mmCIF file of C-alpha atoms in Angstrom:
data_model
loop_
_atom_site.group_PDB
_atom_site.id
_atom_site.type_symbol
_atom_site.label_atom_id
_atom_site.label_comp_id
_atom_site.label_asym_id
_atom_site.label_seq_id
_atom_site.Cartn_x
_atom_site.Cartn_y
_atom_site.Cartn_z
ATOM 1 C CA MET A 1 4.849 -19.905 2.769
ATOM 2 C CA LYS A 2 4.864 -21.249 -0.532
ATOM 3 C CA VAL A 3 5.861 -19.230 -3.150
ATOM 4 C CA LEU A 4 5.330 -19.176 -7.043
ATOM 5 C CA VAL A 5 8.833 -17.129 -8.196
ATOM 6 C CA ILE A 6 7.661 -16.248 -11.900
ATOM 7 C CA GLY A 7 11.073 -15.859 -13.888
ATOM 8 C CA GLY A 8 13.031 -17.433 -11.129
ATOM 9 C CA ALA A 9 15.613 -18.899 -13.538
ATOM 10 C CA GLY A 10 16.948 -15.302 -14.150
ATOM 11 C CA TYR A 11 19.609 -13.339 -12.502
ATOM 12 C CA ILE A 12 17.388 -11.484 -9.998
ATOM 13 C CA GLY A 13 14.959 -14.117 -9.683
ATOM 14 C CA SER A 14 17.165 -16.962 -8.935
ATOM 15 C CA HIS A 15 18.759 -14.433 -6.094
ATOM 16 C CA VAL A 16 15.523 -13.986 -4.890
ATOM 17 C CA VAL A 17 15.024 -17.800 -4.507
ATOM 18 C CA LYS A 18 17.846 -18.261 -2.566
ATOM 19 C CA GLU A 19 16.850 -15.612 0.004
ATOM 20 C CA LEU A 20 13.534 -17.171 0.311
ATOM 21 C CA MET A 21 15.031 -20.486 0.628
ATOM 22 C CA ALA A 22 17.175 -19.000 3.223
ATOM 23 C CA LYS A 23 14.314 -17.654 5.063
ATOM 24 C CA GLY A 24 12.498 -21.109 5.337
ATOM 25 C CA HIS A 25 9.680 -20.684 2.837
ATOM 26 C CA LYS A 26 9.031 -23.497 -0.391
ATOM 27 C CA VAL A 27 9.818 -22.136 -3.697
ATOM 28 C CA THR A 28 8.743 -23.289 -7.353
ATOM 29 C CA VAL A 29 10.069 -21.718 -9.854
ATOM 30 C CA PHE A 30 8.112 -20.714 -13.251
ATOM 31 C CA ASP A 31 9.891 -19.846 -16.145
ATOM 32 C CA ASN A 32 10.564 -20.094 -19.974
ATOM 33 C CA LEU A 33 14.127 -19.761 -19.918
ATOM 34 C CA SER A 34 14.193 -17.176 -22.465
ATOM 35 C CA SER A 35 16.841 -15.373 -20.262
ATOM 36 C CA GLY A 36 16.854 -17.434 -17.306
ATOM 37 C CA LEU A 37 19.209 -20.359 -17.063
ATOM 38 C CA LEU A 38 19.150 -23.777 -15.810
ATOM 39 C CA GLN A 39 22.067 -23.307 -14.449
ATOM 40 C CA ASN A 40 20.130 -20.841 -11.890
ATOM 41 C CA LEU A 41 17.990 -23.568 -10.398
ATOM 42 C CA PHE A 42 18.463 -25.147 -7.191
ATOM 43 C CA PRO A 43 17.449 -28.823 -6.727
ATOM 44 C CA GLU A 44 15.714 -28.283 -3.501
ATOM 45 C CA ASN A 45 12.835 -26.450 -5.764
ATOM 46 C CA ASP A 46 10.204 -27.534 -8.176
ATOM 47 C CA PHE A 47 10.488 -26.354 -11.374
ATOM 48 C CA ILE A 48 7.779 -25.343 -14.095
ATOM 49 C CA ALA A 49 8.621 -24.393 -17.570
ATOM 50 C CA GLY A 50 5.943 -22.304 -18.759
ATOM 51 C CA SER A 51 5.228 -18.844 -20.431
ATOM 52 C CA ILE A 52 3.476 -16.208 -19.179
ATOM 53 C CA LEU A 53 1.898 -15.643 -22.366
ATOM 54 C CA HIS A 54 -0.089 -18.652 -21.982
ATOM 55 C CA PRO A 55 -2.742 -18.419 -19.632
ATOM 56 C CA GLU A 56 -3.438 -22.345 -19.476
ATOM 57 C CA GLU A 57 0.253 -22.672 -18.429
ATOM 58 C CA LEU A 58 -0.194 -20.172 -15.421
ATOM 59 C CA ASP A 59 -3.448 -21.430 -14.292
ATOM 60 C CA ALA A 60 -1.816 -25.342 -14.305
ATOM 61 C CA ALA A 61 1.135 -23.752 -11.851
ATOM 62 C CA PHE A 62 -1.188 -21.521 -9.817
ATOM 63 C CA ALA A 63 -3.405 -24.278 -9.232
ATOM 64 C CA ARG A 64 -0.877 -26.238 -7.204
ATOM 65 C CA GLY A 65 -1.777 -23.891 -4.499
ATOM 66 C CA PHE A 66 0.672 -20.888 -3.334
ATOM 67 C CA ASP A 67 0.356 -18.274 -0.765
ATOM 68 C CA ALA A 68 2.161 -15.851 -2.582
ATOM 69 C CA PHE A 69 4.328 -15.070 -5.746
ATOM 70 C CA ILE A 70 6.707 -12.920 -7.025
ATOM 71 C CA HIS A 71 6.680 -11.341 -10.699
ATOM 72 C CA LEU A 72 10.092 -11.071 -11.989
ATOM 73 C CA ALA A 73 9.583 -12.070 -15.933
ATOM 74 C CA ALA A 74 9.419 -8.517 -17.706
ATOM 75 C CA PHE A 75 11.587 -7.432 -20.321
ATOM 76 C CA LYS A 76 13.758 -4.993 -19.125
ATOM 77 C CA ALA A 77 15.720 -3.107 -22.121
ATOM 78 C CA ALA A 78 14.825 0.455 -22.328
ATOM 79 C CA GLY A 79 16.737 0.763 -25.337
ATOM 80 C CA GLU A 80 14.575 -1.938 -27.003
ATOM 81 C CA SER A 81 11.450 -0.745 -25.941
ATOM 82 C CA MET A 82 11.844 2.287 -27.537
ATOM 83 C CA ILE A 83 12.474 -0.050 -30.632
ATOM 84 C CA LYS A 84 9.788 -2.826 -30.140
ATOM 85 C CA PRO A 85 7.016 -1.597 -27.891
ATOM 86 C CA GLU A 86 5.093 -4.336 -29.315
ATOM 87 C CA LYS A 87 7.276 -6.674 -27.857
ATOM 88 C CA TYR A 88 7.079 -5.087 -24.497
ATOM 89 C CA SER A 89 3.417 -4.598 -24.541
ATOM 90 C CA LEU A 90 2.920 -8.005 -25.497
ATOM 91 C CA ASN A 91 5.363 -9.440 -22.540
ATOM 92 C CA ASN A 92 5.172 -7.286 -19.980
ATOM 93 C CA ILE A 93 1.680 -5.602 -20.290
ATOM 94 C CA ASN A 94 -0.298 -8.866 -21.567
ATOM 95 C CA GLY A 95 1.521 -11.301 -19.811
ATOM 96 C CA THR A 96 0.918 -9.300 -16.006
ATOM 97 C CA VAL A 97 -2.673 -9.345 -16.626
ATOM 98 C CA ASN A 98 -2.346 -13.248 -17.355
ATOM 99 C CA ILE A 99 -0.619 -13.487 -14.539
ATOM 100 C CA LEU A 100 -2.821 -11.137 -12.008
ATOM 101 C CA ASN A 101 -6.160 -13.047 -13.628
ATOM 102 C CA SER A 102 -4.543 -16.770 -12.665
ATOM 103 C CA ALA A 103 -3.375 -15.904 -9.418
ATOM 104 C CA VAL A 104 -6.765 -14.689 -8.429
ATOM 105 C CA ALA A 105 -8.546 -17.171 -10.132
ATOM 106 C CA ASN A 106 -6.786 -19.399 -7.857
ATOM 107 C CA GLY A 107 -6.835 -17.512 -4.588
ATOM 108 C CA CYS A 108 -3.011 -16.540 -4.457
ATOM 109 C CA MET A 109 -3.821 -12.887 -3.307
ATOM 110 C CA ASN A 110 0.040 -12.122 -1.964
ATOM 111 C CA MET A 111 2.240 -10.241 -5.344
ATOM 112 C CA VAL A 112 5.803 -8.731 -4.879
ATOM 113 C CA PHE A 113 6.662 -6.778 -8.145
ATOM 114 C CA SER A 114 9.932 -6.207 -9.487
ATOM 115 C CA SER A 115 9.218 -2.421 -11.061
ATOM 116 C CA SER A 116 11.296 -0.046 -11.702
ATOM 117 C CA ALA A 117 12.903 3.293 -11.068
ATOM 118 C CA ALA A 118 12.045 3.950 -14.751
ATOM 119 C CA VAL A 119 8.698 5.028 -13.578
ATOM 120 C CA PHE A 120 9.661 8.438 -12.890
ATOM 121 C CA GLY A 121 11.433 9.664 -15.847
ATOM 122 C CA GLU A 122 13.787 12.563 -15.895
ATOM 123 C CA PRO A 123 14.519 13.543 -12.134
ATOM 124 C CA GLN A 124 13.241 16.856 -10.873
ATOM 125 C CA TYR A 125 15.072 16.045 -7.671
ATOM 126 C CA GLN A 126 17.368 13.833 -6.103
ATOM 127 C CA PRO A 127 17.479 11.337 -4.573
ATOM 128 C CA LEU A 128 13.887 10.032 -5.897
ATOM 129 C CA ASP A 129 11.535 9.240 -3.245
ATOM 130 C CA GLU A 130 7.923 7.728 -3.701
ATOM 131 C CA LYS A 131 6.108 10.690 -4.295
ATOM 132 C CA HIS A 132 8.655 12.152 -7.111
ATOM 133 C CA PRO A 133 6.191 12.714 -9.979
ATOM 134 C CA LYS A 134 5.611 9.720 -12.545
ATOM 135 C CA ASN A 135 6.798 10.324 -16.138
ATOM 136 C CA PRO A 136 8.369 7.727 -17.740
ATOM 137 C CA GLU A 137 10.519 8.606 -20.825
ATOM 138 C CA ASN A 138 11.214 5.036 -22.202
ATOM 139 C CA TYR A 139 8.612 2.362 -22.948
ATOM 140 C CA TYR A 140 9.896 -0.168 -20.540
ATOM 141 C CA GLY A 141 9.145 2.045 -17.558
ATOM 142 C CA PHE A 142 5.629 3.212 -18.770
ATOM 143 C CA THR A 143 4.962 -0.717 -18.934
ATOM 144 C CA LYS A 144 6.430 -0.792 -15.201
ATOM 145 C CA LEU A 145 4.132 1.772 -14.329
ATOM 146 C CA GLU A 146 0.888 0.412 -16.063
ATOM 147 C CA ILE A 147 1.456 -2.764 -14.080
ATOM 148 C CA GLU A 148 1.256 -0.812 -11.097
ATOM 149 C CA GLU A 149 -1.799 0.589 -12.002
ATOM 150 C CA PHE A 150 -3.114 -2.951 -12.344
ATOM 151 C CA MET A 151 -2.158 -4.203 -9.281
ATOM 152 C CA GLY A 152 -3.583 -1.205 -7.888
ATOM 153 C CA TRP A 153 -7.399 -1.718 -9.110
ATOM 154 C CA TYR A 154 -6.700 -5.669 -8.726
ATOM 155 C CA GLU A 155 -6.349 -4.464 -4.880
ATOM 156 C CA LYS A 156 -9.597 -2.157 -5.285
ATOM 157 C CA LEU A 157 -11.581 -4.692 -7.258
ATOM 158 C CA LYS A 158 -10.080 -8.336 -5.776
ATOM 159 C CA GLY A 159 -8.529 -8.169 -2.580
ATOM 160 C CA LEU A 160 -4.630 -8.528 -3.871
ATOM 161 C CA ARG A 161 -2.046 -7.307 -1.501
ATOM 162 C CA TYR A 162 0.869 -6.342 -3.251
ATOM 163 C CA ALA A 163 4.497 -4.976 -3.109
ATOM 164 C CA ALA A 164 6.009 -2.425 -6.155
ATOM 165 C CA LEU A 165 9.789 -2.505 -5.874
ATOM 166 C CA ARG A 166 11.370 0.239 -7.698
ATOM 167 C CA TYR A 167 14.943 0.328 -8.276
ATOM 168 C CA PHE A 168 17.444 1.671 -10.904
ATOM 169 C CA ASN A 169 20.748 -0.469 -10.978
ATOM 170 C CA ALA A 170 20.626 -4.007 -9.970
ATOM 171 C CA ALA A 171 24.559 -5.350 -10.090
ATOM 172 C CA GLY A 172 27.008 -7.963 -8.258
ATOM 173 C CA TYR A 173 26.689 -11.427 -7.480
ATOM 174 C CA ASP A 174 25.940 -13.837 -4.893
ATOM 175 C CA PRO A 175 28.540 -13.204 -2.235
ATOM 176 C CA THR A 176 28.811 -17.317 -1.313
ATOM 177 C CA GLY A 177 29.503 -17.794 -4.774
ATOM 178 C CA VAL A 178 26.746 -20.342 -5.202
ATOM 179 C CA LEU A 179 25.153 -18.624 -8.311
ATOM 180 C CA TYR A 180 27.728 -17.439 -10.623
ATOM 181 C CA GLY A 181 25.199 -17.765 -14.138
ATOM 182 C CA LEU A 182 25.779 -14.699 -16.609
ATOM 183 C CA GLU A 183 23.103 -12.763 -17.945
ATOM 184 C CA ARG A 184 22.881 -13.118 -21.819
ATOM 185 C CA ASN A 185 23.834 -10.540 -24.066
ATOM 186 C CA PRO A 186 24.175 -7.784 -20.932
ATOM 187 C CA ALA A 187 24.047 -4.138 -21.774
ATOM 188 C CA ASN A 188 24.620 -2.682 -18.472
ATOM 189 C CA LEU A 189 28.089 -1.023 -17.430
ATOM 190 C CA LEU A 190 29.301 -3.520 -14.657
ATOM 191 C CA PRO A 191 29.047 -6.946 -17.068
ATOM 192 C CA VAL A 192 30.553 -4.820 -19.921
ATOM 193 C CA ILE A 193 33.419 -4.317 -17.529
ATOM 194 C CA MET A 194 33.577 -7.559 -16.959
ATOM 195 C CA GLU A 195 33.247 -8.732 -20.347
ATOM 196 C CA VAL A 196 36.246 -6.458 -21.172
ATOM 197 C CA ALA A 197 38.619 -7.935 -18.079
ATOM 198 C CA ALA A 198 37.794 -11.118 -19.050
ATOM 199 C CA GLY A 199 38.870 -11.266 -22.700
ATOM 200 C CA VAL A 200 35.540 -11.420 -23.995
ATOM 201 C CA ARG A 201 34.670 -7.707 -24.714
ATOM 202 C CA GLU A 202 37.739 -5.550 -26.532
ATOM 203 C CA LYS A 203 36.950 -2.184 -24.973
ATOM 204 C CA LEU A 204 34.382 -0.615 -22.888
ATOM 205 C CA SER A 205 32.829 2.509 -24.111
ATOM 206 C CA ILE A 206 31.603 5.705 -21.904
ATOM 207 C CA PHE A 207 29.098 7.959 -22.881
ATOM 208 C CA GLY A 208 30.309 11.120 -22.293
ATOM 209 C CA ASN A 209 32.837 12.622 -19.896
ATOM 210 C CA ASP A 210 31.136 16.128 -19.672
ATOM 211 C CA TYR A 211 28.479 15.821 -17.287
ATOM 212 C CA ASP A 212 28.106 18.417 -14.549
ATOM 213 C CA THR A 213 29.483 15.331 -11.758
ATOM 214 C CA ARG A 214 32.063 14.708 -9.744
ATOM 215 C CA ASP A 215 34.336 13.160 -12.432
ATOM 216 C CA GLY A 216 32.359 14.207 -15.678
ATOM 217 C CA THR A 217 30.761 10.801 -15.917
ATOM 218 C CA CYS A 218 27.332 9.725 -15.111
ATOM 219 C CA ILE A 219 26.071 8.669 -11.400
ATOM 220 C CA ARG A 220 24.229 5.787 -11.029
ATOM 221 C CA ASP A 221 22.294 4.107 -8.159
ATOM 222 C CA TYR A 222 23.939 0.596 -7.909
ATOM 223 C CA ILE A 223 21.971 -1.989 -5.336
ATOM 224 C CA HIS A 224 23.706 -5.371 -4.960
ATOM 225 C CA VAL A 225 21.553 -8.038 -6.150
ATOM 226 C CA SER A 226 21.801 -10.019 -2.793
ATOM 227 C CA ASP A 227 19.970 -6.624 -1.411
ATOM 228 C CA LEU A 228 17.418 -6.687 -3.804
ATOM 229 C CA ALA A 229 16.545 -10.228 -2.856
ATOM 230 C CA SER A 230 16.428 -9.264 0.619
ATOM 231 C CA ALA A 231 13.639 -6.598 -0.065
ATOM 232 C CA HIS A 232 11.747 -8.570 -2.121
ATOM 233 C CA VAL A 233 11.570 -11.192 0.965
ATOM 234 C CA LEU A 234 10.852 -8.630 3.035
ATOM 235 C CA ALA A 235 8.236 -6.945 1.336
ATOM 236 C CA LEU A 236 6.513 -10.486 0.806
ATOM 237 C CA GLU A 237 6.387 -11.344 4.666
ATOM 238 C CA HIS A 238 5.083 -7.726 5.408
ATOM 239 C CA ILE A 239 2.177 -7.584 2.680
ATOM 240 C CA ALA A 240 1.561 -11.487 4.107
ATOM 241 C CA GLY A 241 1.760 -10.699 7.792
ATOM 242 C CA LYS A 242 0.267 -6.547 7.798
ATOM 243 C CA LYS A 243 -1.896 -7.568 5.064
ATOM 244 C CA GLU A 244 -1.396 -4.304 3.103
ATOM 245 C CA SER A 245 0.056 -3.485 -0.138
ATOM 246 C CA LEU A 246 3.643 -1.206 -0.538
ATOM 247 C CA THR A 247 5.144 0.729 -3.006
ATOM 248 C CA LEU A 248 8.586 1.250 -2.239
ATOM 249 C CA ASN A 249 12.008 2.330 -3.889
ATOM 250 C CA LEU A 250 14.653 1.162 -3.147
ATOM 251 C CA GLY A 251 18.867 2.488 -3.295
ATOM 252 C CA THR A 252 21.359 4.251 -1.605
ATOM 253 C CA GLY A 253 20.853 7.393 -2.295
ATOM 254 C CA THR A 254 24.406 8.404 -3.462
ATOM 255 C CA GLY A 255 25.383 6.654 -6.586
ATOM 256 C CA ILE A 256 28.910 5.574 -8.252
ATOM 257 C CA THR A 257 30.000 7.527 -11.563
ATOM 258 C CA VAL A 258 30.936 5.315 -14.393
ATOM 259 C CA THR A 259 34.998 6.297 -13.724
ATOM 260 C CA GLU A 260 34.760 5.192 -10.296
ATOM 261 C CA MET A 261 33.706 2.056 -11.277
ATOM 262 C CA LEU A 262 35.832 1.351 -14.292
ATOM 263 C CA GLU A 263 38.829 2.533 -11.892
ATOM 264 C CA ALA A 264 37.665 0.224 -9.019
ATOM 265 C CA ALA A 265 37.336 -2.307 -11.772
ATOM 266 C CA ARG A 266 40.952 -2.088 -12.622
ATOM 267 C CA ARG A 267 42.215 -2.103 -8.939
ATOM 268 C CA ILE A 268 40.177 -5.596 -7.731
ATOM 269 C CA THR A 269 41.132 -7.462 -11.364
ATOM 270 C CA GLY A 270 43.975 -6.639 -12.200
ATOM 271 C CA LYS A 271 43.302 -6.237 -15.179
ATOM 272 C CA GLU A 272 43.969 -3.418 -17.554
ATOM 273 C CA ILE A 273 39.905 -2.875 -19.068
ATOM 274 C CA LYS A 274 40.721 -0.885 -22.171
ATOM 275 C CA ALA A 275 38.011 2.082 -22.258
ATOM 276 C CA GLU A 276 37.282 5.011 -24.217
ATOM 277 C CA TYR A 277 35.348 8.055 -23.967
ATOM 278 C CA VAL A 278 32.376 8.631 -26.906
ATOM 279 C CA GLY A 279 30.153 11.374 -27.289
ATOM 280 C CA ARG A 280 26.507 11.422 -24.403
ATOM 281 C CA ARG A 281 24.122 8.834 -25.161
ATOM 282 C CA ALA A 282 20.597 10.324 -26.008
ATOM 283 C CA GLY A 283 18.273 10.428 -22.930
ATOM 284 C CA ASP A 284 21.322 9.903 -20.367
ATOM 285 C CA PRO A 285 20.482 11.840 -17.446
ATOM 286 C CA ALA A 286 23.657 13.152 -15.127
ATOM 287 C CA GLN A 287 22.711 11.600 -12.207
ATOM 288 C CA LEU A 288 20.058 9.284 -11.308
ATOM 289 C CA THR A 289 20.054 7.922 -7.284
ATOM 290 C CA ALA A 290 16.735 6.778 -5.337
ATOM 291 C CA SER A 291 16.220 7.188 -1.636
ATOM 292 C CA SER A 292 15.282 4.153 0.316
ATOM 293 C CA GLU A 293 14.100 5.674 3.102
ATOM 294 C CA LEU A 294 10.706 4.508 3.595
ATOM 295 C CA ALA A 295 11.895 0.739 2.758
ATOM 296 C CA ARG A 296 14.268 1.188 5.951
ATOM 297 C CA LYS A 297 11.631 2.389 8.149
ATOM 298 C CA VAL A 298 8.675 0.024 6.823
ATOM 299 C CA LEU A 299 10.888 -3.142 6.166
ATOM 300 C CA GLY A 300 13.958 -2.165 8.208
ATOM 301 C CA TRP A 301 15.920 -3.102 4.703
ATOM 302 C CA GLN A 302 19.680 -1.884 4.742
ATOM 303 C CA PRO A 303 21.866 -2.585 1.993
ATOM 304 C CA LYS A 304 24.517 -4.581 3.435
ATOM 305 C CA TYR A 305 26.563 -5.438 0.044
ATOM 306 C CA SER A 306 26.069 -2.685 -2.119
ATOM 307 C CA ASP A 307 29.842 -0.899 -1.785
ATOM 308 C CA VAL A 308 31.301 -0.476 -5.041
ATOM 309 C CA ASP A 309 34.112 -3.233 -3.733
ATOM 310 C CA THR A 310 31.467 -5.656 -3.123
ATOM 311 C CA LEU A 311 29.774 -5.343 -6.166
ATOM 312 C CA ILE A 312 32.866 -5.431 -8.311
ATOM 313 C CA GLY A 313 34.346 -8.381 -6.250
ATOM 314 C CA SER A 314 31.199 -10.481 -6.002
ATOM 315 C CA THR A 315 30.995 -9.906 -9.965
ATOM 316 C CA TRP A 316 34.477 -10.736 -10.680
ATOM 317 C CA GLU A 317 34.532 -13.751 -8.789
ATOM 318 C CA ALA A 318 31.328 -14.963 -10.871
ATOM 319 C CA TYR A 319 32.896 -14.297 -14.008
ATOM 320 C CA LYS A 320 36.186 -15.948 -13.254
ATOM 321 C CA LYS A 321 34.369 -19.090 -11.906
ATOM 322 C CA PHE A 322 32.108 -18.897 -15.627
ATOM 323 C CA TYR A 323 35.269 -18.399 -18.128
ATOM 324 C CA LYS A 324 37.705 -20.636 -15.406
ATOM 325 C CA ILE A 325 40.112 -17.452 -14.977
ATOM 326 C CA LYS A 326 42.700 -18.352 -12.551
ATOM 327 C CA GLY A 327 44.209 -15.241 -10.096
#
């Protein structure tokens, strides 16, 4: 298939592009490079510099003729979304409407959307499955849920087929080492740990060690970015072949504590990695895990790289390469 990957120069997007290429699809990347990197682009693919806030640029891109598209161009910082809802409204909601309108106007009717388990809000049971009530606790999660609603309506009214993929924490790097462009201003746990290990950051702050978990620190469900890329491509092939839409959760169903991640990183990197426990952060549940049983059943998807050693090891290799760290 000819596939347009919107946000394909970003962290997750570049891994999705690599997986699409491995499966024989012809890829064009559309990205404004606000967070994506030229380093993440592959010379085999066409690249269109453009913004989802400019409908004319999207129209020109879709006019090239595509069988499908993948949307990974949403802002994703939950904390920032609570301070700057207008930024998230404009990019995530208005930008997605622009994408939908350009796509259907140009007959591109297969869509994969990188959604989020943030659509669920405070967990009522764990692991979260697709039927869990949806009540987002941050504006970022609200925008993702609204986009899912838009896709549902465009399916009814325009015949768009879509896959919405919900997950918590993307982590890790390309195990083959081809992709190692680091995220700008990372806020997630593993990149922060790596920055301390690489000497870029002084120490790690762990928010709370008195939770009702096995070691007192929060448990989160981490999915290796290459496993996520595989799910995106499998979902795309499914909706195009079966001509049916999907909404799926992606997770391991178990999770890793903050302390477990830190101790494993110390072991794998051989670095001290200074850390301190500080007070809890508002709105942090003790545990967040997602069930991917439906994804396994429908897509045959199985995480291959989401064990803690591979998550950390592949990330450390990327940081070593980027910062030219020996050893």
